[in-house]
Coordinates of C-alpha atoms (C1' of nucleotides) in Angstrom, one line a residue:
Chain C
M1 CA -0.2 0.2 -0.3
N2 CA 1.1 3.8 -0.8
T3 CA 1.9 5.3 2.6
T4 CA 3.7 8.0 4.0
R5 CA 7.5 8.7 6.1
S6 CA 5.5 9.2 8.8
G7 CA 3.6 5.6 7.8
R8 CA -0.2 6.7 8.0
P9 CA -1.8 5.5 5.3
A10 CA -1.7 8.0 2.4
L11 CA -4.2 10.0 0.6
T12 CA -4.4 8.6 -2.9
R13 CA -5.6 8.6 -6.0
P14 CA -9.1 6.7 -6.0
D15 CA -6.9 3.7 -8.3
G16 CA -4.5 4.0 -5.0
T17 CA -1.2 5.1 -7.4
P18 CA -0.3 8.1 -5.4
L19 CA -1.2 12.1 -6.1
R20 CA 0.9 13.5 -8.2
V21 CA 1.5 17.7 -7.4
L22 CA 3.2 20.2 -9.2
V23 CA 5.7 22.6 -7.2
V24 CA 6.1 26.2 -9.1
D25 CA 7.9 28.7 -7.5
D26 CA 10.9 31.0 -8.7
D27 CA 12.5 31.0 -5.0
P28 CA 14.2 27.4 -5.5
D29 CA 14.4 26.6 -1.2
L30 CA 11.1 27.4 -1.1
A31 CA 10.7 25.7 -3.8
E32 CA 12.8 22.7 -2.2
V33 CA 11.1 23.3 1.4
L34 CA 7.7 22.8 -0.3
S35 CA 8.2 19.7 -2.4
G36 CA 9.3 18.1 0.7
A37 CA 6.7 18.6 2.8
L38 CA 4.0 17.5 0.0
R39 CA 7.0 14.3 -0.6
Y40 CA 6.2 14.2 3.0
E41 CA 2.2 12.7 2.7
G42 CA 3.3 10.3 0.1
W43 CA 2.8 12.2 -3.2
R44 CA 4.6 12.4 -6.7
V45 CA 5.9 15.6 -7.0
R46 CA 7.3 17.7 -9.3
S47 CA 9.4 21.1 -9.3
A48 CA 9.5 24.1 -12.1
G49 CA 10.8 28.1 -11.2
D50 CA 8.8 29.8 -14.2
G51 CA 5.8 29.4 -15.9
A52 CA 7.5 28.2 -19.1
A53 CA 9.5 25.4 -17.3
A54 CA 5.9 24.9 -15.4
L55 CA 3.9 24.3 -18.5
A56 CA 6.2 20.8 -19.4
E57 CA 6.5 19.9 -16.5
A58 CA 2.3 19.6 -16.4
R59 CA 2.3 18.1 -19.7
E60 CA 4.9 15.1 -18.3
L61 CA 3.7 14.9 -14.9
M62 CA 0.2 15.2 -16.0
P63 CA -0.5 16.9 -12.1
D64 CA -3.9 16.1 -9.5
A65 CA -3.1 20.1 -7.7
V66 CA -0.6 22.9 -8.8
V67 CA 1.1 24.3 -6.6
L68 CA 1.7 28.0 -7.8
D69 CA 3.2 31.1 -7.2
V70 CA 1.3 34.2 -8.6
M71 CA 4.8 36.2 -8.7
L72 CA 7.0 34.2 -11.6
P73 CA 10.0 35.9 -14.0
D74 CA 8.2 34.6 -17.2
T75 CA 4.2 35.5 -17.0
D76 CA 2.0 35.7 -13.9
G77 CA -0.4 33.0 -12.4
F78 CA -3.8 33.8 -13.5
A79 CA -1.9 32.8 -17.4
V80 CA -0.6 29.9 -16.0
L81 CA -3.4 29.2 -14.7
R82 CA -5.1 29.0 -18.0
S83 CA -3.0 26.4 -19.6
L84 CA -2.8 24.4 -17.4
H85 CA -6.2 23.8 -17.5
T86 CA -6.0 23.5 -20.8
V87 CA -3.8 21.1 -20.3
K88 CA -5.3 19.4 -17.6
P89 CA -8.8 20.6 -17.6
D90 CA -9.3 19.4 -13.8
V91 CA -6.2 20.4 -11.9
C92 CA -6.7 22.0 -8.5
V93 CA -4.4 25.1 -8.3
L94 CA -3.3 26.6 -4.9
F95 CA -2.1 29.9 -5.0
L96 CA 0.8 31.5 -3.4
T97 CA 0.7 35.1 -2.4
A98 CA 2.0 38.4 -0.9
R99 CA -0.3 39.7 1.6
D100 CA -0.6 42.7 0.0
A101 CA -1.4 41.8 -3.3
V102 CA -4.2 39.2 -2.0
E103 CA -6.5 42.2 -3.4
D104 CA -5.8 42.7 -7.2
R105 CA -6.0 39.4 -9.0
I106 CA -7.0 36.1 -6.4
A107 CA -10.1 37.2 -7.5
G108 CA -12.1 35.3 -9.0
I109 CA -10.0 32.3 -7.8
T110 CA -11.2 30.4 -5.1
A111 CA -14.6 30.8 -7.4
G112 CA -13.6 28.1 -8.9
G113 CA -13.2 25.9 -6.2
D114 CA -9.2 26.7 -6.2
D115 CA -7.5 28.0 -3.9
Y116 CA -5.1 30.7 -2.2
V117 CA -2.4 31.6 0.8
T118 CA -0.8 34.6 1.4
K119 CA 2.7 34.4 2.0
P120 CA 4.6 33.6 4.6
F121 CA 2.2 30.5 5.5
S122 CA 3.3 28.1 7.2
L123 CA 3.3 24.7 5.8
E124 CA 1.5 22.9 7.7
E125 CA -1.6 25.4 6.2
V126 CA -0.2 24.9 2.6
V127 CA -0.6 20.7 2.9
A128 CA -4.2 21.0 4.0
R129 CA -5.1 23.1 1.8
V130 CA -4.3 21.3 -0.9
R131 CA -6.0 17.8 0.6
G132 CA -8.9 19.8 1.3
L133 CA -9.0 21.0 -3.1
L134 CA -8.2 17.3 -4.0
R135 CA -10.1 16.0 -1.9
R136 CA -13.6 18.4 -2.3
A137 CA -12.5 17.9 -6.3
G138 CA -13.1 14.1 -5.9
M139 CA -9.7 13.2 -6.8
A140 CA -8.7 12.0 -4.0
R141 CA -10.1 8.3 -2.9
Q142 CA -12.2 9.1 0.5
Q143 CA -10.6 8.1 3.5
E144 CA -13.4 6.6 6.4
E145 CA -15.1 9.6 7.1
G146 CA -13.8 11.8 5.2
P147 CA -12.5 15.6 6.3
R148 CA -12.7 14.3 9.8
L149 CA -9.8 13.7 11.5
T150 CA -10.0 11.4 15.3
V151 CA -7.5 10.7 18.3
G152 CA -9.8 8.8 21.3
D153 CA -13.0 11.2 22.5
L154 CA -11.2 14.3 20.7
V155 CA -13.1 14.9 17.4
M156 CA -11.6 17.2 14.6
D157 CA -14.1 18.7 11.4
E158 CA -11.4 20.4 9.4
E159 CA -13.7 22.0 7.3
A160 CA -15.9 23.5 10.1
R161 CA -13.1 24.5 12.0
E162 CA -14.2 22.3 15.2
V163 CA -13.2 20.1 17.8
T164 CA -14.9 18.4 20.1
R165 CA -14.2 16.4 23.1
A166 CA -16.1 13.2 24.2
G167 CA -19.0 16.0 22.8
D168 CA -18.2 19.4 24.4
L169 CA -17.2 21.5 21.7
I170 CA -13.7 23.3 22.3
E171 CA -13.3 26.3 20.7
L172 CA -9.4 26.9 19.1
S173 CA -8.0 30.1 18.2
P174 CA -5.9 29.8 15.0
T175 CA -2.2 29.1 16.0
E176 CA -4.1 26.6 18.7
F177 CA -6.4 24.7 16.0
E178 CA -2.9 24.4 13.8
L179 CA -1.1 22.7 16.6
L180 CA -3.8 20.4 17.2
R181 CA -3.8 19.6 13.2
F182 CA -0.4 18.6 13.4
L183 CA -0.4 16.4 16.7
M184 CA -3.9 14.9 15.7
R185 CA -2.3 13.8 12.5
N186 CA 0.8 12.1 13.4
P187 CA -0.6 10.5 17.1
R188 CA 1.8 8.6 19.2
R189 CA 4.8 9.6 17.8
V190 CA 6.7 12.4 19.8
L191 CA 7.2 15.6 18.0
S192 CA 10.0 18.3 18.6
K193 CA 9.3 21.3 18.9
A194 CA 11.7 22.6 16.2
Q195 CA 9.2 20.0 14.4
I196 CA 6.5 21.4 15.3
L197 CA 7.7 25.1 14.8
D198 CA 9.3 24.5 11.3
R199 CA 5.8 22.8 10.8
V200 CA 3.5 25.1 12.5
W201 CA 4.8 28.5 12.2
S202 CA 5.5 30.3 9.2
Y203 CA 8.2 29.9 8.1
D204 CA 10.0 33.0 8.2
F205 CA 9.0 32.9 11.7
G206 CA 12.7 33.8 13.7
G207 CA 11.2 33.3 16.8
R208 CA 11.9 30.3 20.0
A209 CA 11.0 27.4 20.6
H210 CA 8.9 28.9 23.8
V211 CA 6.5 29.8 21.8
V212 CA 5.4 26.3 21.7
E213 CA 5.5 25.6 24.8
L214 CA 3.9 28.5 25.3
Y215 CA 0.6 27.1 22.6
I216 CA 1.0 23.7 23.9
S217 CA -0.1 24.8 27.4
Y218 CA -3.1 27.1 25.7
L219 CA -4.2 23.6 24.3
R220 CA -3.5 21.8 27.5
K221 CA -6.1 24.2 28.9
K222 CA -8.6 23.2 26.6
V223 CA -8.5 20.3 25.3
D224 CA -7.3 18.4 28.4
A225 CA -8.8 20.8 31.2
G226 CA -10.2 18.2 34.1
R227 CA -10.2 14.7 31.5
E228 CA -7.9 12.1 31.6
P229 CA -4.9 14.2 30.2
M230 CA -4.2 13.1 26.3
I231 CA -1.1 16.0 25.8
H232 CA 2.0 14.4 27.2
T233 CA 5.3 15.8 27.8
V234 CA 8.4 13.9 26.5
R235 CA 11.5 15.6 28.8
G236 CA 14.3 16.2 26.1
A237 CA 11.6 15.0 22.9
G238 CA 8.8 16.5 22.7
Y239 CA 5.5 16.3 23.1
V240 CA 3.0 13.7 22.3
L241 CA -0.8 13.2 21.7
K242 CA -2.2 9.8 23.0
P243 CA -5.8 8.2 23.3
V244 CA -5.7 8.0 26.9
S245 CA -6.8 4.1 27.4
P246 CA -4.3 1.4 25.7
Chain Q
M1 CA -22.3 9.2 -8.3
N2 CA -21.5 12.8 -10.2
T3 CA -20.8 15.1 -6.9
T4 CA -20.0 18.6 -7.0
R5 CA -16.3 19.9 -5.7
S6 CA -18.0 21.1 -2.7
G7 CA -19.4 17.3 -2.0
R8 CA -22.8 18.7 -2.1
P9 CA -24.5 16.5 -4.8
A10 CA -24.3 17.8 -8.2
L11 CA -27.6 18.6 -10.3
T12 CA -27.2 16.3 -13.4
R13 CA -28.9 14.6 -16.9
P14 CA -31.9 12.2 -16.5
D15 CA -29.2 9.3 -17.0
G16 CA -27.0 11.1 -14.1
T17 CA -24.5 11.7 -16.1
P18 CA -22.6 15.4 -15.8
L19 CA -24.8 17.7 -17.9
R20 CA -22.4 20.4 -20.7
V21 CA -21.8 23.7 -20.3
L22 CA -20.9 25.6 -22.8
V23 CA -19.0 29.5 -21.9
V24 CA -18.6 31.6 -24.9
D25 CA -17.0 35.2 -24.3
D26 CA -13.6 36.4 -25.9
D27 CA -12.1 37.7 -22.7
P28 CA -10.2 34.7 -21.5
D29 CA -9.9 36.0 -18.3
L30 CA -13.8 36.1 -17.5
A31 CA -14.2 32.6 -19.8
E32 CA -12.2 31.1 -17.5
V33 CA -13.5 32.1 -14.1
L34 CA -17.2 31.7 -15.3
S35 CA -15.8 27.3 -16.9
G36 CA -14.3 27.1 -13.2
A37 CA -17.5 28.0 -11.3
L38 CA -20.1 26.2 -13.0
R39 CA -17.4 22.9 -13.1
Y40 CA -17.2 23.2 -9.6
E41 CA -21.1 22.7 -10.1
G42 CA -19.7 19.0 -11.3
W43 CA -20.1 19.4 -14.9
R44 CA -18.3 19.8 -17.8
V45 CA -17.5 22.4 -19.3
R46 CA -15.5 23.4 -22.4
S47 CA -15.7 27.2 -22.7
A48 CA -14.8 29.2 -26.7
G49 CA -13.6 32.8 -27.7
D50 CA -15.7 33.9 -30.3
G51 CA -18.9 32.9 -32.4
A52 CA -17.1 29.8 -35.0
A53 CA -15.1 28.0 -32.1
A54 CA -18.7 28.1 -30.1
L55 CA -20.0 25.9 -32.7
A56 CA -17.1 24.0 -33.0
E57 CA -17.0 23.1 -29.8
A58 CA -20.7 22.8 -29.5
R59 CA -20.9 20.1 -32.0
E60 CA -18.2 17.7 -29.9
L61 CA -19.7 18.4 -26.9
M62 CA -23.2 19.1 -27.6
P63 CA -24.4 20.5 -24.6
D64 CA -27.4 21.1 -22.7
A65 CA -26.7 25.0 -22.0
V66 CA -24.3 27.8 -23.1
V67 CA -23.5 31.1 -21.6
L68 CA -22.9 33.5 -24.2
D69 CA -21.9 37.0 -24.4
V70 CA -23.7 38.6 -26.8
M71 CA -20.4 40.6 -28.1
L72 CA -18.2 38.7 -29.2
P73 CA -15.1 39.6 -32.2
D74 CA -16.9 37.9 -34.9
T75 CA -20.8 37.6 -35.1
D76 CA -23.5 38.8 -32.8
G77 CA -25.0 36.5 -30.0
F78 CA -27.6 36.2 -31.8
A79 CA -26.7 34.4 -34.6
V80 CA -24.7 32.6 -32.6
L81 CA -28.4 31.3 -31.0
R82 CA -29.9 30.3 -34.6
S83 CA -26.4 28.4 -35.6
L84 CA -26.4 26.5 -31.9
H85 CA -30.3 25.6 -32.4
T86 CA -29.6 23.6 -36.1
V87 CA -27.0 21.8 -34.2
K88 CA -28.8 21.1 -31.2
P89 CA -32.0 22.1 -30.8
D90 CA -33.0 22.3 -27.5
V91 CA -30.2 24.2 -26.0
C92 CA -30.8 26.8 -23.1
V93 CA -29.1 29.6 -23.1
L94 CA -27.9 32.5 -20.9
F95 CA -27.5 35.7 -22.6
L96 CA -24.5 37.8 -20.8
T97 CA -24.9 41.5 -22.1
A98 CA -23.6 45.2 -20.8
R99 CA -26.0 47.3 -18.5
D100 CA -27.2 49.2 -21.2
A101 CA -27.4 47.6 -24.5
V102 CA -30.5 46.6 -26.3
E103 CA -32.7 45.3 -23.5
D104 CA -35.6 45.2 -26.4
R105 CA -34.1 42.2 -28.2
I106 CA -33.2 40.4 -25.7
A107 CA -36.4 40.4 -24.7
G108 CA -37.3 39.0 -27.0
I109 CA -35.2 35.7 -26.2
T110 CA -36.4 35.1 -22.9
A111 CA -39.5 34.9 -23.6
G112 CA -38.1 30.9 -25.9
G113 CA -37.8 30.7 -21.7
D114 CA -33.3 31.6 -22.0
D115 CA -32.4 34.0 -20.0
Y116 CA -30.4 36.6 -19.9
V117 CA -27.6 38.5 -17.1
T118 CA -26.0 41.9 -17.4
K119 CA -22.7 42.9 -17.1
P120 CA -21.0 42.9 -14.6
F121 CA -22.6 40.2 -12.9
S122 CA -21.7 37.5 -10.0
L123 CA -20.7 33.9 -10.0
E124 CA -23.4 32.6 -7.5
E125 CA -25.7 34.9 -9.7
V126 CA -24.7 33.4 -13.4
V127 CA -24.4 29.2 -11.3
A128 CA -27.9 30.5 -10.5
R129 CA -29.8 30.8 -13.4
V130 CA -28.4 28.2 -15.8
R131 CA -29.3 25.8 -12.5
G132 CA -32.7 27.4 -13.1
L133 CA -32.8 27.1 -16.7
L134 CA -31.8 23.5 -16.4
R135 CA -34.3 23.0 -14.4
R136 CA -37.0 24.5 -16.4
A137 CA -35.9 23.0 -19.4
G138 CA -36.4 19.2 -17.7
M139 CA -32.5 18.5 -18.5
A140 CA -31.9 18.3 -15.1
R141 CA -32.9 15.7 -12.5
Q142 CA -35.8 17.2 -9.6
Q143 CA -33.5 16.5 -6.9
E144 CA -35.1 16.4 -3.3
E145 CA -37.7 19.1 -3.1
G146 CA -36.2 21.2 -6.2
P147 CA -35.7 24.5 -5.8
R148 CA -36.0 24.8 -1.7
L149 CA -32.9 24.9 0.7
T150 CA -33.0 23.9 4.0
V151 CA -30.9 24.8 6.8
G152 CA -32.5 24.0 10.4
D153 CA -35.2 26.3 10.7
L154 CA -34.2 28.2 8.0
V155 CA -35.9 28.0 4.4
M156 CA -35.1 29.5 1.3
D157 CA -37.6 29.3 -2.2
E158 CA -34.9 30.6 -4.5
E159 CA -37.5 31.1 -7.7
A160 CA -40.3 32.9 -5.3
R161 CA -37.2 34.5 -3.4
E162 CA -38.4 33.8 -0.2
V163 CA -36.7 33.2 2.9
T164 CA -38.7 31.6 6.2
R165 CA -37.2 31.7 9.6
A166 CA -39.3 29.3 11.6
G167 CA -41.7 30.2 9.5
D168 CA -40.8 34.0 10.0
L169 CA -41.1 35.6 6.6
I170 CA -37.7 37.5 6.1
E171 CA -37.2 40.0 3.9
L172 CA -34.1 40.3 2.1
S173 CA -32.7 43.2 -0.5
P174 CA -30.7 41.6 -3.0
T175 CA -27.7 40.8 -2.0
E176 CA -28.3 40.0 1.3
F177 CA -30.5 37.2 -0.6
E178 CA -27.3 36.1 -2.2
L179 CA -24.9 36.3 0.2
L180 CA -27.2 33.8 2.8
R181 CA -27.8 31.9 -0.9
F182 CA -24.1 30.6 -1.1
L183 CA -24.3 30.8 2.5
M184 CA -26.7 28.0 2.8
R185 CA -25.3 26.2 -0.3
N186 CA -22.5 25.3 1.8
P187 CA -23.7 24.9 5.1
R188 CA -21.1 23.7 8.2
R189 CA -18.6 24.8 6.6
V190 CA -16.2 27.8 7.0
L191 CA -16.0 30.6 4.1
S192 CA -13.3 33.2 3.9
K193 CA -14.6 36.6 3.4
A194 CA -12.1 36.6 0.0
Q195 CA -14.8 33.5 -1.7
I196 CA -17.2 35.2 -0.4
L197 CA -16.0 37.9 -2.2
D198 CA -15.1 36.3 -5.5
R199 CA -18.4 33.9 -5.5
V200 CA -21.4 36.7 -4.1
W201 CA -19.7 40.2 -5.9
S202 CA -19.4 41.0 -9.2
Y203 CA -16.4 39.9 -10.7
D204 CA -14.9 43.0 -11.4
F205 CA -15.7 44.6 -7.9
G206 CA -12.6 46.6 -6.2
G207 CA -13.4 46.6 -2.8
R208 CA -12.5 45.7 0.4
A209 CA -13.5 42.4 2.5
H210 CA -15.2 44.6 4.4
V211 CA -18.4 44.7 2.7
V212 CA -18.1 41.1 3.6
E213 CA -18.3 41.8 7.8
L214 CA -21.2 44.9 7.5
Y215 CA -23.5 42.6 5.0
I216 CA -23.3 39.6 7.4
S217 CA -24.5 42.0 9.9
Y218 CA -27.3 43.1 8.3
L219 CA -28.2 38.9 7.4
R220 CA -27.5 38.4 11.6
K221 CA -29.8 41.2 11.8
K222 CA -32.5 39.4 10.1
V223 CA -32.0 36.4 10.6
D224 CA -30.5 35.7 13.9
A225 CA -32.4 38.3 15.7
G226 CA -33.4 38.2 18.4
R227 CA -32.5 33.8 18.1
E228 CA -30.1 31.3 18.8
P229 CA -27.6 32.1 16.2
M230 CA -27.1 30.4 13.1
I231 CA -24.2 32.4 12.0
H232 CA -20.7 32.3 13.5
T233 CA -17.7 34.3 12.8
V234 CA -14.6 31.9 12.8
R235 CA -11.4 34.3 13.7
G236 CA -9.0 34.7 11.5
A237 CA -10.6 32.4 9.1
G238 CA -14.0 33.8 7.8
Y239 CA -17.9 32.3 8.7
V240 CA -20.4 29.3 8.7
L241 CA -24.0 28.7 8.6
K242 CA -24.8 25.9 11.3
P243 CA -28.6 24.8 12.0
V244 CA -28.5 25.5 15.9
S245 CA -28.6 22.1 18.1
P246 CA -26.3 19.5 16.5
Chain M
dG1 C1' -38.4 64.8 -8.8
dC2 C1' -39.5 63.2 -4.5
dA3 C1' -38.6 59.7 -1.3
dA4 C1' -37.5 55.5 0.3
dC5 C1' -34.5 51.9 -0.4
dC6 C1' -29.7 50.0 -1.8
dT7 C1' -24.7 50.0 -1.7
dC8 C1' -20.5 51.0 0.3
dT9 C1' -16.7 54.0 1.9
dC10 C1' -14.4 55.8 7.1
dA11 C1' -13.4 55.9 11.0
dG12 C1' -13.9 54.5 16.7
dA13 C1' -14.3 50.9 19.9
dC14 C1' -13.5 47.2 21.0
dA15 C1' -11.8 41.8 21.9
dG16 C1' -8.8 38.5 21.2
dC17 C1' -5.0 36.5 19.6
dT18 C1' 0.4 36.4 19.4
dC19 C1' 4.9 37.0 21.6
dT20 C1' 7.6 38.8 25.4
dG21 C1' 10.2 38.4 29.6
dA22 C1' 10.2 37.3 34.2
dA23 C1' 9.1 34.2 38.2
dC24 C1' 8.3 29.0 39.8
dG25 C1' 8.5 24.0 40.3
dG26 C1' 10.4 19.9 39.7
dG27 C1' 13.2 15.9 37.5
dC28 C1' 18.2 14.7 36.9
dG29 C1' 22.7 14.3 37.4
dG30 C1' 26.8 15.3 40.1
Chain F
dC1 C1' 21.3 16.8 49.1
dC2 C1' 22.7 20.3 46.3
dG3 C1' 21.7 22.7 41.6
dC4 C1' 21.2 23.3 36.5
dC5 C1' 18.0 22.4 33.1
dC6 C1' 13.7 22.3 30.9
dG7 C1' 9.7 23.2 31.1
dT8 C1' 5.6 25.6 32.6
dT9 C1' 2.7 29.1 34.0
dC10 C1' 1.4 34.3 34.6
dA11 C1' 1.1 39.2 33.6
dG12 C1' 1.3 42.6 29.9
dA13 C1' 2.0 45.2 25.8
dG14 C1' 1.3 45.7 20.6
dC15 C1' -1.5 44.6 17.4
dT16 C1' -5.1 42.5 14.5
dG17 C1' -9.6 41.4 13.3
dT18 C1' -13.8 42.5 13.8
dC19 C1' -18.2 44.8 14.9
dT20 C1' -21.4 49.2 14.5
dG21 C1' -22.6 53.5 13.6
dA22 C1' -23.0 57.2 10.5
dG23 C1' -23.0 58.6 6.3
dA24 C1' -22.9 59.8 0.9
dG25 C1' -23.9 58.8 -3.9
dG26 C1' -27.1 56.3 -6.7
dT27 C1' -30.9 54.3 -8.2
dT28 C1' -35.9 52.3 -8.1
dG29 C1' -40.3 53.6 -7.8
dC30 C1' -44.2 56.5 -7.2

DNA sequence: GCAACCTCTCAGACAGCTCTGAACGGGCGG
DNA sequence: CCGCCCGTTCAGAGCTGTCTGAGAGGTTGC
């Protein structure tokens, strides 16, 4: 079976083969980091540095999804989107855009079911969005109950951004939500503060690991409040999320 | 089963296959955005940039409906309509026209069961009209109760443009109505302001996301007034419409 | 041409979020 | 047993996101 590097079963195409994703960004470092994060999901990933290369790769790879920087050296993202659709009409696109550029050309993009994130973003965010796009487009095999994440009696509905424990609703801030999502995607596995920082916080975040400790403590107050704890500290190593009983 | 990208069951042909729609507009960006929005409904979409290409595509696709710009580089929309009818006599047509364009000629067209919207339009409007055309023409399989949208005790009759909550009639302005329709078509899902803006406001609207907040507040006053709230803010993410109890 | 309504902009108030610094406490090695 | 270090928690500053009211400009209908 096709699996992620983390051992979790991968989100695959309906026929069980790995999903294909193309990353297009002119910053090679960023493209590399993104590719790595997507590959970690068990997907087949290629990358390109400009619009022309993107088209060439797309013709060869026939990707299910494209992660596409709006600002490219040769063309703009919108033109690339059109060309991509002629190559593969049902391709999903996640745009990467600068915060202050949001207003200009993004209009209309999300209307087609595509999506975007603003730089600087967290990898967890990008991966989650791509996963959401693929699932909604019906390109990914529906796992169990679809967009529902479950660890013990803790349940997260990613689309509704709703979290419950033993049926009780838990309200979370955006950062708390992303941190918990990362933990829930990697249950029973110790995650180092560095890993968490790299994955949940923006790639250009200069802060220290102390923030992670702080947000873990916030999460504990809300998730474990008065109940049997699910979030555990592993001294010198990191944190684990585990279901209570076994 | 054939489904929309949003996961909702798609409006299909009587035999269950996807509906086919042809988009004809000489502005490639607009054609792209329209195609995206229609594809998002789970339909099979092709597009063309002029009358000749439209005919060629139509012969191949045999569309159930055509979204047709009246002003084309080579011919005018009415001539195209005539040719289309020779290719597929029962095709439905939604005309796209400038506000100040000849209303009289359009008026004659709509008598034949076809419809039109004036530029600039919102995507929600176009999609709703196409849906209406197909339904009235009997080309689409009637789903559940047809043009009735229900979320909890909130009910919208799209054709009568009537909304009730717990039986009480709620009067809405056009924009309020479209916003609520979009929310009701995507219940329990967080919708970002950008998504809402792209979908409910005209494609050329240059304004900021602030309008969305404003109209959400109008809706709350009318829909949630004194009752258990159904419209919820998800800080940093967007808004959700949810039935009250579960 | 007047009145009513609809739509959108602007600016201010407010609340919640994010992160810093600093103090506290408990495990673990010496 | 002591001291160090890791982890936790608290308090607070600054920022951002969200809501509201007032009002201008435009359109529609009478």
